[in-house]
CSV table of C-alpha atoms and ligand atoms in Angstrom, one decimal:
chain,number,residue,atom,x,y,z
A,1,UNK,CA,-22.9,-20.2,44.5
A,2,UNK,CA,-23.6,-23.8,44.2
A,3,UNK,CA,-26.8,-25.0,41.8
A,4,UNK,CA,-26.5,-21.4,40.4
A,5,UNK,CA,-28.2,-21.6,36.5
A,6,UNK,CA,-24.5,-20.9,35.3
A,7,UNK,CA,-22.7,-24.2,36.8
A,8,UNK,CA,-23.6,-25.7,33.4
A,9,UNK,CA,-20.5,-23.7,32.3
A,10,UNK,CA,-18.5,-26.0,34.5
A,11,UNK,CA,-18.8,-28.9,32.2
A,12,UNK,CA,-16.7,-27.1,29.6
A,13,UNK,CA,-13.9,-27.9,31.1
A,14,UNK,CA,-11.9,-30.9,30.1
A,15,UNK,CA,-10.4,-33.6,31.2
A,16,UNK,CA,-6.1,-33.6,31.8
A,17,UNK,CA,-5.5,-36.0,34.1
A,18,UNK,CA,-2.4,-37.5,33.4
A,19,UNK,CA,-1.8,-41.6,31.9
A,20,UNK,CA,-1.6,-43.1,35.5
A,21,UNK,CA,2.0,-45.2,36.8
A,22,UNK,CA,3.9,-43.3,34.0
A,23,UNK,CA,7.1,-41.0,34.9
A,24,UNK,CA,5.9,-36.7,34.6
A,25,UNK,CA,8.4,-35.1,33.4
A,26,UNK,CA,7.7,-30.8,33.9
A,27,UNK,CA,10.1,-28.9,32.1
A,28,UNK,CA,10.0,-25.1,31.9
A,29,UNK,CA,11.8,-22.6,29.7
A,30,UNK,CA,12.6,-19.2,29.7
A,31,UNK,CA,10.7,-17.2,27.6
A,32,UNK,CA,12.8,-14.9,25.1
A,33,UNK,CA,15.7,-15.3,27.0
A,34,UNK,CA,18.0,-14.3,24.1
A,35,UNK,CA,16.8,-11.1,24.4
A,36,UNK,CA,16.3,-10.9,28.2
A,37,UNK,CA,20.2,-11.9,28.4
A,38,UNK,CA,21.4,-9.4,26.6
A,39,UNK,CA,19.3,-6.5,28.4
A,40,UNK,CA,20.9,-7.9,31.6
A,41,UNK,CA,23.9,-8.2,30.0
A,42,UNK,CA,25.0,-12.3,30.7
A,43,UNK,CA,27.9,-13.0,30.1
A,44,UNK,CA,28.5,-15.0,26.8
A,45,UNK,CA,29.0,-17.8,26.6
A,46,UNK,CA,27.6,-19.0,30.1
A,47,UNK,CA,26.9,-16.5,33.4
A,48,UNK,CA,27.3,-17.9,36.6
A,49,UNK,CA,24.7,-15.5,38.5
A,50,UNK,CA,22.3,-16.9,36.2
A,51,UNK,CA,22.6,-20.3,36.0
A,52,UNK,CA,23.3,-20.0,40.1
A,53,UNK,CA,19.7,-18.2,40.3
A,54,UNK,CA,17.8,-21.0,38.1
A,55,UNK,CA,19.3,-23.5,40.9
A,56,UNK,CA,18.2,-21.9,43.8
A,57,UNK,CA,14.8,-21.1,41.8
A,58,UNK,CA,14.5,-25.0,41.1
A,59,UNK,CA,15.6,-25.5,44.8
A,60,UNK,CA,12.7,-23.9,46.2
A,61,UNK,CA,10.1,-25.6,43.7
A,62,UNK,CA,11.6,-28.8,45.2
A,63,UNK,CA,11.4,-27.9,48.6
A,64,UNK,CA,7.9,-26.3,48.1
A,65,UNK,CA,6.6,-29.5,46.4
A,66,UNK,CA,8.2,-32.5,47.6
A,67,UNK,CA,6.4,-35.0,45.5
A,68,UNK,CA,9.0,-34.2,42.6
A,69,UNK,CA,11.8,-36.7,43.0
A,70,UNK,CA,14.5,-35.1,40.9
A,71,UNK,CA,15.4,-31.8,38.6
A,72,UNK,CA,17.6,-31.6,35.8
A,73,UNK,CA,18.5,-27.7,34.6
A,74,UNK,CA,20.5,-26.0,32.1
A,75,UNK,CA,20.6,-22.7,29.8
A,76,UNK,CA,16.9,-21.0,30.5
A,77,UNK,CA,15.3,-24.6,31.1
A,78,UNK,CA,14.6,-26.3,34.3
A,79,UNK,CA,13.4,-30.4,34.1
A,80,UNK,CA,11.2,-31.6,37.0
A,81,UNK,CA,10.5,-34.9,37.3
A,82,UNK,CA,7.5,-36.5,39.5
A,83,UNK,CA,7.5,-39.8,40.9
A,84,UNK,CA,5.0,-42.5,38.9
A,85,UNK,CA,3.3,-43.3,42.1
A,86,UNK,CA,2.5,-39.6,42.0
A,87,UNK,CA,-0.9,-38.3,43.0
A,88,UNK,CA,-0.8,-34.2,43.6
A,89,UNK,CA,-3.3,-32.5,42.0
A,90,UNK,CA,-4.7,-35.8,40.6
A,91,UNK,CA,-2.3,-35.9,37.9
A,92,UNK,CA,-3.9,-32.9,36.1
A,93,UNK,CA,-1.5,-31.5,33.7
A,94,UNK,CA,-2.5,-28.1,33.9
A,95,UNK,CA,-2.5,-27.4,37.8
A,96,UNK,CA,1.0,-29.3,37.7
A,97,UNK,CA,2.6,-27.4,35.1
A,98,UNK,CA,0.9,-23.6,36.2
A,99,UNK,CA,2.1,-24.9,40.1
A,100,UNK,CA,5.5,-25.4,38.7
A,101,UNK,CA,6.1,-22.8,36.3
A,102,UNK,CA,4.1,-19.9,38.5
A,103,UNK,CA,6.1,-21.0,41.8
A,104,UNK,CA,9.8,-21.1,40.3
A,105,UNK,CA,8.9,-17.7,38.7
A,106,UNK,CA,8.0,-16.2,41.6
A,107,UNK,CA,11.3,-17.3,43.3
A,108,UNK,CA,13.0,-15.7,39.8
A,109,UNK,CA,12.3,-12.9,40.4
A,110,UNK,CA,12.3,-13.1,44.7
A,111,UNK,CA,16.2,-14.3,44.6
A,112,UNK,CA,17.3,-12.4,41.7
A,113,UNK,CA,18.9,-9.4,43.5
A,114,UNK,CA,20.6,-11.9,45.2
A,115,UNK,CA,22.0,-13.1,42.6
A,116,UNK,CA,22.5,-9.9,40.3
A,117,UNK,CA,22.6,-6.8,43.3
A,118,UNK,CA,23.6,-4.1,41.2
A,119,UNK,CA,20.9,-4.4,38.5
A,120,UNK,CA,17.4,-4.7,39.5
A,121,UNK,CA,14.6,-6.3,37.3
A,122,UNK,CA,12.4,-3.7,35.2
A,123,UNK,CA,10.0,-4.6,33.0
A,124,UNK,CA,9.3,-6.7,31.0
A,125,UNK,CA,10.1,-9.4,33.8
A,126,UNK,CA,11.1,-12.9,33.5
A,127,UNK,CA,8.4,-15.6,32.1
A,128,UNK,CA,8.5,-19.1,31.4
A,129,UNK,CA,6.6,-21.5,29.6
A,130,UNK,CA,5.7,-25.4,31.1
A,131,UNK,CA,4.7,-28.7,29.7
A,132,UNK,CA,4.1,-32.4,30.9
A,133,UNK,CA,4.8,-35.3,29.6
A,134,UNK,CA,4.7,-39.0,30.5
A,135,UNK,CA,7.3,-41.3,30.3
A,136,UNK,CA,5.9,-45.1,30.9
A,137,UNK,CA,9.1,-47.0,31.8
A,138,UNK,CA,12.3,-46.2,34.0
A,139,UNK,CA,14.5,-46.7,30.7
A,140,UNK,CA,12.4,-43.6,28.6
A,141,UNK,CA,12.9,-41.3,32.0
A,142,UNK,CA,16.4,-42.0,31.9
A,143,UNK,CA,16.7,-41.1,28.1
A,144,UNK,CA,14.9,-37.9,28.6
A,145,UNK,CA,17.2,-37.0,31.0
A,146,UNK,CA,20.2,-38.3,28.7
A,147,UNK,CA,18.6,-36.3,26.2
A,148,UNK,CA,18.6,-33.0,27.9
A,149,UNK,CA,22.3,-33.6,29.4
A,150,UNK,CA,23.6,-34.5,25.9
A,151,UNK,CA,22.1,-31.4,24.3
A,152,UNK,CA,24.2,-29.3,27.3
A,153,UNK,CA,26.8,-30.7,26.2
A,154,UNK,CA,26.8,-30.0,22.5
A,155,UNK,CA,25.6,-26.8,23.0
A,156,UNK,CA,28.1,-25.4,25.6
A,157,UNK,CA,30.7,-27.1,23.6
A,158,UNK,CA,29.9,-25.2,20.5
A,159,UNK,CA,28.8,-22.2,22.4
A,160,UNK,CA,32.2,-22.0,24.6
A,161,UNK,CA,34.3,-22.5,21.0
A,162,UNK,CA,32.0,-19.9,19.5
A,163,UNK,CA,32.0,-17.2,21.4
A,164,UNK,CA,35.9,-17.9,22.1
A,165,UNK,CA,36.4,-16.8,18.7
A,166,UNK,CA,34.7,-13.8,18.8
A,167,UNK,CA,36.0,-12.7,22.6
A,168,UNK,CA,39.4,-13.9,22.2
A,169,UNK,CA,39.5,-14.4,18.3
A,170,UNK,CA,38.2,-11.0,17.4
A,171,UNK,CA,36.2,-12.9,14.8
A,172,UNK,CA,32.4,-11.7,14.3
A,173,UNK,CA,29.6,-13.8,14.6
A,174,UNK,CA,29.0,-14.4,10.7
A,175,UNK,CA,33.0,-15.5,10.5
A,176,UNK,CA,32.3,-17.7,14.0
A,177,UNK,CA,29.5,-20.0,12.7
A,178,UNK,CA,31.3,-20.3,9.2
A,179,UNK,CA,34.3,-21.5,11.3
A,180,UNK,CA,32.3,-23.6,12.9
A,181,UNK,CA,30.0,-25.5,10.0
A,182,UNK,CA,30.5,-28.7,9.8
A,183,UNK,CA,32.7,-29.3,12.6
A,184,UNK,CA,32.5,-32.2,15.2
A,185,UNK,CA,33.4,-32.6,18.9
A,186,UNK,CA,37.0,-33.1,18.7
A,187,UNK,CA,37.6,-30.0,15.9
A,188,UNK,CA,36.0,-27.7,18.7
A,189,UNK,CA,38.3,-29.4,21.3
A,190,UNK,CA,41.5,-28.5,18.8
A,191,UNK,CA,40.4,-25.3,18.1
A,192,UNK,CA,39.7,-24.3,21.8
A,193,UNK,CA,43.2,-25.8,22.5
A,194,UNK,CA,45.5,-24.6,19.7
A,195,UNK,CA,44.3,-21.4,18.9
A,196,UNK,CA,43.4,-20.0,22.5
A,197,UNK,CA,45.3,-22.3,25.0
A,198,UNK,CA,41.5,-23.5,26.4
A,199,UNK,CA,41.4,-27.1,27.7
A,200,UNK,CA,37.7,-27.6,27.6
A,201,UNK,CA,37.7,-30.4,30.4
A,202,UNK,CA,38.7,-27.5,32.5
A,203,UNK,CA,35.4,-25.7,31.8
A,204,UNK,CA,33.1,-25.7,34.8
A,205,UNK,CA,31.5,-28.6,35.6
A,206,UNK,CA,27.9,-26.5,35.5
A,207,UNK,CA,28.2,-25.5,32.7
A,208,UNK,CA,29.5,-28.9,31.0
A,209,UNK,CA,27.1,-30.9,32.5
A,210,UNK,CA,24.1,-28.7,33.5
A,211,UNK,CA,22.9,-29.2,37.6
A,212,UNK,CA,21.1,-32.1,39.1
A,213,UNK,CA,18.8,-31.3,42.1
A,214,UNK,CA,17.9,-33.8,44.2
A,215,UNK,CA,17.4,-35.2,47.8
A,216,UNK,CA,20.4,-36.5,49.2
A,217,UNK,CA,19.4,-38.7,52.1
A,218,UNK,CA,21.7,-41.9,51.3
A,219,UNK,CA,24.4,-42.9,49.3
A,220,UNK,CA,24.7,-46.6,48.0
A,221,UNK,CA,28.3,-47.5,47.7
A,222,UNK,CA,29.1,-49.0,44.6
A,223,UNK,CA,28.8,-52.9,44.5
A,224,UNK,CA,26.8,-52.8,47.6
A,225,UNK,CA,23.1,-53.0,49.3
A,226,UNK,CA,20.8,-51.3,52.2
A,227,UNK,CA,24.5,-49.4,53.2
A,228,UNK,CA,23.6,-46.1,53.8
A,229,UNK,CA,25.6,-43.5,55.1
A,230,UNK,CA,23.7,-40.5,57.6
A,231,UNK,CA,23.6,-37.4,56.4
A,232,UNK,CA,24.0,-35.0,59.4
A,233,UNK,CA,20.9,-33.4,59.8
A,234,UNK,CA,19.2,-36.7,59.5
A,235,UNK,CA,21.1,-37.9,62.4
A,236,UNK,CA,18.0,-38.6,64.9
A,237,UNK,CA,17.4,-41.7,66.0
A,238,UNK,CA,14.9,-44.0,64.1
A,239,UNK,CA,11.9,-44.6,66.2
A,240,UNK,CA,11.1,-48.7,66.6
A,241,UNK,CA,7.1,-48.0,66.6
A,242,UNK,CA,7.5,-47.0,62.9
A,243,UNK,CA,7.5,-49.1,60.2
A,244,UNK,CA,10.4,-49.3,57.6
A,245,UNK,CA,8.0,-47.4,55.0
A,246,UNK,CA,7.1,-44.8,57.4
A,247,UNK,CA,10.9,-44.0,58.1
A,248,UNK,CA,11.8,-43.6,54.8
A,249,UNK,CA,9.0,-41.3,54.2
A,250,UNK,CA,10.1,-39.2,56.9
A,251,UNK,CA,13.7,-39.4,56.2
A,252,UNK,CA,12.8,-38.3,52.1
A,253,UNK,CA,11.2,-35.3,53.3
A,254,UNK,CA,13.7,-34.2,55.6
A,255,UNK,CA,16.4,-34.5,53.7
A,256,UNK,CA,18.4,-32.0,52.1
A,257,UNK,CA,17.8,-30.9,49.1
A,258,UNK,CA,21.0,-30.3,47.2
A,259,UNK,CA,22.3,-29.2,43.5
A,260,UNK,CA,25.5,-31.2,42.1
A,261,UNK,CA,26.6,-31.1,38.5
A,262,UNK,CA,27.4,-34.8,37.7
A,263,UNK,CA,26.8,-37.0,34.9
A,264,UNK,CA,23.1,-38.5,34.6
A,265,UNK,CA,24.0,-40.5,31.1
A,266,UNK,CA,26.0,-43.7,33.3
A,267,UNK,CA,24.2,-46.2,35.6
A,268,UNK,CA,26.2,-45.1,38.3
A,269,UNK,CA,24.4,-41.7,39.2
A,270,UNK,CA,21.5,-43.9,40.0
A,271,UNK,CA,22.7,-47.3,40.8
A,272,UNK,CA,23.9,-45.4,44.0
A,273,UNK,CA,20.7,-43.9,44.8
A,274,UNK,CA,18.2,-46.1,44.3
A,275,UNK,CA,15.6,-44.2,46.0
A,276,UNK,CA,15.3,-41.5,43.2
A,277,UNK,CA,13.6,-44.0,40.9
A,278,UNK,CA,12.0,-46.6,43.2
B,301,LIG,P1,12.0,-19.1,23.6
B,301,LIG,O1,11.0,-18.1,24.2
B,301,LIG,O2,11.5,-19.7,22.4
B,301,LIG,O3,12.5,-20.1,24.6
B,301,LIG,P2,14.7,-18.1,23.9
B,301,LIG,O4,15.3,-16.8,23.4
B,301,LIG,O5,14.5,-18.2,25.4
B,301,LIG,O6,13.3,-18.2,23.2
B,301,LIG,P3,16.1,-20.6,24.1
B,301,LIG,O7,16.3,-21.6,23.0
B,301,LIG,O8,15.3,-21.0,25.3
B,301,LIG,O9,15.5,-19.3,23.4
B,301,LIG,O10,17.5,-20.1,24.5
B,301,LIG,C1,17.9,-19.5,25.7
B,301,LIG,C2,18.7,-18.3,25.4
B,301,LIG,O11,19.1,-17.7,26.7
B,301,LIG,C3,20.0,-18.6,24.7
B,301,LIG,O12,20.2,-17.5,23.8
B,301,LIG,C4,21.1,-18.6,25.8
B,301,LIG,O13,22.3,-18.2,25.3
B,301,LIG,C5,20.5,-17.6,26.8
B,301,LIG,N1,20.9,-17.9,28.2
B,301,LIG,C6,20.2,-18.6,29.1
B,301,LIG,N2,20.8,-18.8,30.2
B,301,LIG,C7,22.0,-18.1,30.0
B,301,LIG,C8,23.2,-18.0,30.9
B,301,LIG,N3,23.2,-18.5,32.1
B,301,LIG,N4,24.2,-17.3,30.4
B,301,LIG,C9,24.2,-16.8,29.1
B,301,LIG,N5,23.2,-16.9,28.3
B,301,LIG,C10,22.1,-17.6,28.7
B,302,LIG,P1,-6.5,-24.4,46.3
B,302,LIG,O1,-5.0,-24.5,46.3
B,302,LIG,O2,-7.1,-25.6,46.1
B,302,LIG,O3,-6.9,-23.3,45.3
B,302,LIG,P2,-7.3,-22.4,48.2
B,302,LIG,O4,-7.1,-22.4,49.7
B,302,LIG,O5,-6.5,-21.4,47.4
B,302,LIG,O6,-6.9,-23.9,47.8
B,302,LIG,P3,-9.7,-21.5,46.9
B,302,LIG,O7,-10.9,-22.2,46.6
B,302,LIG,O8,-8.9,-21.1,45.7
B,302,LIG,O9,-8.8,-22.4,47.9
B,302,LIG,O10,-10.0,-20.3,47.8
B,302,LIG,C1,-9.3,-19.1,48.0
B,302,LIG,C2,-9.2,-18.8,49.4
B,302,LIG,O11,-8.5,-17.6,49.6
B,302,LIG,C3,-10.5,-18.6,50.2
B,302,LIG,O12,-10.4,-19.1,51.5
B,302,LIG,C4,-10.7,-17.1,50.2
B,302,LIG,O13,-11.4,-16.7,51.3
B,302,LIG,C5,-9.2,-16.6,50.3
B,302,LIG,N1,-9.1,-15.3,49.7
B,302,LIG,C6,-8.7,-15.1,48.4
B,302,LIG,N2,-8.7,-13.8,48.1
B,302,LIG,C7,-9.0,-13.2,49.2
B,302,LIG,C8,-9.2,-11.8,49.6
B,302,LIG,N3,-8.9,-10.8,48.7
B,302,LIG,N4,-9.6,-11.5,50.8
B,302,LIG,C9,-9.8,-12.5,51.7
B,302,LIG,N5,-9.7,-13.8,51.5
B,302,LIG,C10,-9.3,-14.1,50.2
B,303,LIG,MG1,10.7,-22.3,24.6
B,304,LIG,MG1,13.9,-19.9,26.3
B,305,LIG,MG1,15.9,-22.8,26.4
B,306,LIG,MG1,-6.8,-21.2,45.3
């Protein structure tokens, strides 16, 4: 096949390699999930089994590529984040992005009778759609996942007073959003409160603060340095012959890979892992 007359066609390809040292952020989306909720009937306003299925979906990406460092999820989206020393695929946007976005489909749809056993998927199945983009300094990565956290939290705020006054308020959804206009944070609190008895800091963490996947290999404790603590199934002994570097390599890829719903806005998410962003 090589030196055929139609290798010229080659050349139309172009170039996506991605601004080296900078932070890729991959974050996929469901696509037309308003409508694929409701055929599979979701519950409003969040449903575990799906949220619960985009985890274990993001899971196996992570454990399938384990050159992304970190994943931030909620709603239909899914945030994966790739260290700046990255080098897979030689940074080209497009075989990251189809990678991501055609593995953690695939899983979709593999786990999701798991997940939902008494209603299999039918056509039309589950799609999503995938971008990059570069984030130069550890500050702008941090933002973009303040960002994404923040916008969890406004919507399932408004979402959780919203559909309480339709479910429990018998309002319709015309009468909901006028209730609604104009509000801010603590007027959806009040509502929830006075009016159905709902103390939204009671709300499920996942659903007020999306899920975090990550590797969990050490845990700095606050104020300190180089204290780590085992993880159990990292327990083997640390072989002299190795360097440091080579240890911590290993160490990164055998450790577990785990989903927690914490808050990513404070220093203190990272400042006690400091491997996620060194
Ligand atoms: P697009 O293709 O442009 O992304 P979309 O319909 O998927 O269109 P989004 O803005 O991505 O629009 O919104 C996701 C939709 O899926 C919302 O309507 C949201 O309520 C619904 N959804 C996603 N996950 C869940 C869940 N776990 N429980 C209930 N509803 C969900
Ligand atoms: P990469 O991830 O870089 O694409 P690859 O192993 O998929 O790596 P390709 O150049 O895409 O490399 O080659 C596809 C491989 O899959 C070849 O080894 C080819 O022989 C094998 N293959 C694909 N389809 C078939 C098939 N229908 N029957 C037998 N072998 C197949
Ligand atoms: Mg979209
Ligand atoms: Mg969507
Ligand atoms: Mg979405
Ligand atoms: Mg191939």
């Amino acid at each position: 096949m090589a030196n055929s007359k139609f290798e010229y066609v080659k050349q139309f390809e172009q170039s996506d390699h991605l601004l080296p040292n900078t932070w890729i952020v991959v974050r996929i989306d469901g696509r037309g999930f308003t409508k694929f909720s409701a055929k599979y009937g979701f519950e409003k306003p969040n449903d575990k089994r799906a949220l619960e299925l985009m985890n274990a979906a993001a899971r196996a990406v992570m454990a399938e590529l384990p050159d992304i460092t970190i994943a931030y999820g909620v709603s239909d989206e899914y945030s994966f984040v790739f260290h700046k020393t990255c080098s897979l695929f030689e940074r080209r946007s497009s075989k990251l992005v189809s990678t991501i976005v055609s593995t953690f489909t695939a899983y979709y749809v593999h786990l999701w009778p798991i997940h939902f056993p008494d209603t299999p998927l039918s056509p039309p199945l589950p799609s999503f759609d995938g971008r990059a983009v570069c984030y130069p300094t550890v500050q702008n990565l941090r933002d973009y996942m303040s960002w994404r956290q923040v916008d969890c939290h406004i919507n399932n705020l408004y979402n959780t007073t919203f559909w309480a006054l339709i479910q429990l308020g018998g309002l319709d959804a015309t009468e909901a959003e006028k209730t609604l206009k104009g509000t801010y944070a603590a007027d959806k609190n009040e509502i929830l409160f006075s009016k159905f008895g709902i103390n939204y800091n009671n709300e499920l963490e996942m659903y007020k603060k999306g899920s975090v996947v990550f590797r969990d290999y050490e845990l700095v404790e606050p104020g300190t340095h180089n204290t780590t603590v085992e993880v159990d199934n990292l327990a083997e002994p640390v072989q002299q012959s190795k360097t440091q570097s080579e240890n911590d390599k290993k160490r990164r890829a055998k450790a577990r890979i785990v989903v927690q719903h914490l808050d990513i806005i404070k220093d203190d998410f990272w400042d006690r892992r400091p491997w996620l962003l060194s």
